Short mmCIF file of C-alpha atoms in Angstrom, two decimals:
data_model
loop_
_atom_site.label_atom_id
_atom_site.label_comp_id
_atom_site.label_asym_id
_atom_site.label_seq_id
_atom_site.Cartn_x
_atom_site.Cartn_y
_atom_site.Cartn_z
CA MET H 232 27.37 -22.76 10.47
CA ALA H 233 28.96 -22.05 7.04
CA TYR H 234 29.51 -24.53 4.30
CA ALA H 235 32.99 -23.34 3.15
CA ASP H 236 35.27 -21.78 5.60
CA THR H 237 38.21 -19.24 5.53
CA GLU H 238 40.42 -21.62 4.22
CA PHE H 239 39.08 -22.99 1.94
CA TYR H 240 38.18 -19.44 0.18
CA LYS H 241 41.35 -18.60 0.28
CA THR H 242 43.07 -21.72 -0.95
CA LYS H 243 40.62 -23.86 -3.23
CA TYR H 244 37.75 -21.16 -4.49
CA TYR H 245 41.22 -18.27 -4.28
CA GLY H 246 38.44 -15.63 -2.98
CA ASP H 247 40.12 -12.77 -2.43
CA THR H 248 37.09 -10.03 -2.88
CA VAL H 249 35.99 -10.10 0.96
CA SER H 250 38.23 -8.39 3.41
CA ASP H 251 39.52 -10.83 5.79
CA GLU H 252 37.88 -9.27 9.07
CA SER H 253 34.60 -9.67 7.31
CA LEU H 254 35.00 -13.37 5.50
CA GLU H 255 33.20 -15.32 7.97
CA LYS H 256 29.97 -13.11 8.11
CA TYR H 257 29.49 -13.50 4.63
CA LEU H 258 30.40 -16.80 4.06
CA GLU H 259 27.65 -17.44 6.46
CA LYS H 260 25.28 -15.14 5.19
CA ALA H 261 25.64 -16.65 1.55
CA SER H 262 25.37 -20.51 3.36
CA ASP H 263 21.90 -19.38 4.41
CA ARG H 264 21.56 -18.21 0.99
CA ILE H 265 21.86 -21.42 -0.52
CA ASP H 266 19.95 -23.35 1.65
CA ASN H 267 17.24 -21.22 0.82
CA ILE H 268 18.23 -21.86 -3.18
CA THR H 269 18.60 -26.10 -2.56
CA PHE H 270 15.59 -25.84 -0.31
CA ASP H 271 17.22 -26.53 3.09
CA ARG H 272 18.56 -30.37 1.28
CA LEU H 273 21.85 -29.13 2.62
CA VAL H 274 21.23 -28.26 6.20
CA ASP H 275 21.93 -32.44 7.03
CA GLY H 276 24.78 -32.09 6.24
CA LEU H 277 27.28 -31.47 2.96
CA PRO H 278 26.93 -34.49 0.45
CA ASP H 279 29.10 -37.92 1.01
CA ASN H 280 30.71 -37.33 -2.68
CA GLU H 281 34.23 -34.99 -2.64
CA ARG H 282 33.44 -33.73 -5.75
CA ALA H 283 29.76 -32.14 -4.91
CA GLN H 284 31.03 -31.44 -1.64
CA THR H 285 33.45 -28.78 -3.82
CA LYS H 286 30.84 -27.49 -5.52
CA VAL H 287 28.41 -26.75 -2.93
CA LYS H 288 31.61 -24.97 -1.16
CA LYS H 289 32.33 -22.64 -4.34
CA ALA H 290 29.36 -21.70 -4.22
CA VAL H 291 28.85 -20.66 -1.22
CA CYS H 292 32.51 -18.30 -2.04
CA ALA H 293 30.58 -17.39 -5.14
CA VAL H 294 27.73 -16.08 -3.13
CA ALA H 295 29.75 -14.49 -0.39
CA ASP H 296 31.74 -12.77 -2.80
CA CYS H 297 28.12 -10.88 -4.36
CA LEU H 298 26.68 -10.40 -1.08
CA TYR H 299 29.63 -8.15 -0.56
CA GLN H 300 29.96 -6.37 -3.56
CA ILE H 301 26.17 -5.80 -2.83
CA ASP H 302 26.95 -4.87 0.43
CA GLU H 303 29.85 -2.64 -0.42
CA VAL H 304 27.36 -1.01 -2.70
CA LYS H 305 24.99 -0.52 -0.50
CA LYS H 306 27.26 1.78 1.38
CA ALA H 307 28.85 3.46 -1.13
CA SER H 308 25.17 4.83 -1.80
CA MET H 309 24.96 6.34 1.76
CA ALA H 310 25.74 9.02 -0.17
CA THR H 311 22.60 8.47 -2.55
CA VAL H 312 20.04 11.41 -2.75
CA GLY H 313 16.47 11.04 -1.66
CA THR H 314 17.82 7.71 -0.84
CA VAL H 315 13.90 5.55 0.25
CA THR H 316 13.64 2.27 0.99
CA ARG H 317 10.35 0.38 0.40
CA GLU H 318 8.03 -2.97 2.14
CA ASP H 319 9.85 -5.22 -0.69
CA GLY H 320 13.35 -4.28 -0.02
CA THR H 321 13.69 -1.69 -3.03
CA MET H 322 15.31 1.79 -2.95
CA THR H 323 14.20 4.41 -5.15
CA GLY H 324 16.98 7.67 -5.29
CA LYS H 325 19.66 8.55 -7.26
CA MET H 326 22.81 7.04 -6.45
CA VAL H 327 26.24 9.03 -6.83
CA SER H 328 28.42 7.33 -9.11
CA SER H 329 31.56 9.75 -8.60
CA VAL H 330 31.95 13.39 -6.97
CA SER H 331 34.66 15.65 -7.81
CA SER H 332 36.01 17.91 -5.41
CA GLY H 333 37.66 21.29 -7.93
CA ALA H 334 34.47 22.52 -9.40
CA GLU H 335 31.85 20.95 -6.77
CA SER H 336 30.71 17.88 -9.52
CA ILE H 337 28.50 14.99 -8.55
CA SER H 338 27.42 12.20 -11.37
CA TYR H 339 24.47 10.50 -10.26
CA VAL H 340 23.51 6.54 -11.80
CA THR H 341 21.57 6.36 -15.09
CA GLY H 342 20.54 3.38 -16.68
CA THR H 343 22.97 0.89 -17.29
CA SER H 344 26.29 0.39 -19.45
CA GLY H 345 26.62 -3.71 -19.18
CA ASN H 346 29.27 -3.96 -16.91
CA ASN H 347 29.79 -5.70 -13.75
CA SER H 348 29.53 -3.06 -11.22
CA ASP H 349 25.77 -2.31 -12.43
CA ILE H 350 24.74 -5.59 -11.68
CA TYR H 351 25.97 -4.97 -8.83
CA SER H 352 23.89 -1.71 -8.10
CA GLN H 353 20.49 -2.87 -9.27
CA ALA H 354 21.35 -6.01 -7.15
CA ALA H 355 21.88 -3.04 -3.83
CA MET H 356 18.30 -1.65 -5.33
CA ASP H 357 15.75 -3.94 -5.32
CA LYS H 358 15.91 -7.49 -3.79
CA LYS H 359 14.06 -9.33 -7.13
CA VAL H 360 17.31 -8.70 -8.77
CA GLU H 361 19.61 -9.47 -6.24
CA ASN H 362 17.82 -13.21 -5.58
CA VAL H 363 17.88 -14.17 -9.43
CA LEU H 364 21.54 -12.72 -9.20
CA LEU H 365 23.08 -15.14 -6.41
CA ARG H 366 20.36 -17.69 -7.61
CA GLN H 367 22.45 -17.62 -10.67
CA VAL H 368 25.55 -17.33 -9.29
CA ALA H 369 25.02 -20.04 -7.23
CA THR H 370 23.42 -23.11 -9.66
CA ASP H 371 26.77 -22.21 -11.90
CA TYR H 372 27.82 -24.84 -9.40
CA LEU H 373 25.08 -26.55 -8.11
CA ALA H 374 23.76 -27.56 -12.19
CA GLY H 375 23.43 -31.43 -11.34
CA VAL H 376 24.74 -31.69 -7.69
CA VAL H 377 22.81 -34.52 -5.56
CA ASP H 378 22.48 -35.10 -2.00
CA ASN H 379 22.86 -38.12 -0.55
CA LYS H 380 19.64 -39.37 -1.09
CA GLY H 381 20.69 -39.01 -4.79
CA VAL H 382 18.11 -35.58 -4.56
CA CYS H 383 19.13 -32.54 -6.95
CA LEU H 384 20.19 -29.81 -5.16
CA LEU H 385 18.24 -27.25 -6.90
CA TYR H 386 15.06 -29.58 -8.09
CA ALA H 387 12.05 -27.76 -7.17
CA GLY H 388 9.71 -30.99 -5.58
CA VAL H 389 8.75 -33.12 -2.78
#
């Protein structure tokens, strides 16, 4: 079960990135990723503290937004030339960045130019980049948040 619901996403997080028909799916996926990031410290339930609950829910929404953006890049890359997906989840090939009809012009993604779509492109091509991105997004909300036992959700120890 997802830690955040559609109502929270729209009314408290003020999200508008994920389409309505896909929102439940991405909130569920994001909750699974949050479980991974927090070492399953939330599987018994959200913290009793309301502020901590809100931070966890916002982290889920932010991760859902990222997962959606990454998937959108992957869908767009279906027009990719020579794409090969390796065992480790990374993809190789030239990603099409734009197509023109008039003179049949095709532009390919090269390097990085520093905008937000590039990080999603990199995450779509490399599972390690995706994991780092999702962890960073979640950490913005989860830093310092503790569970009901007083253990920081991001603490990697026993």
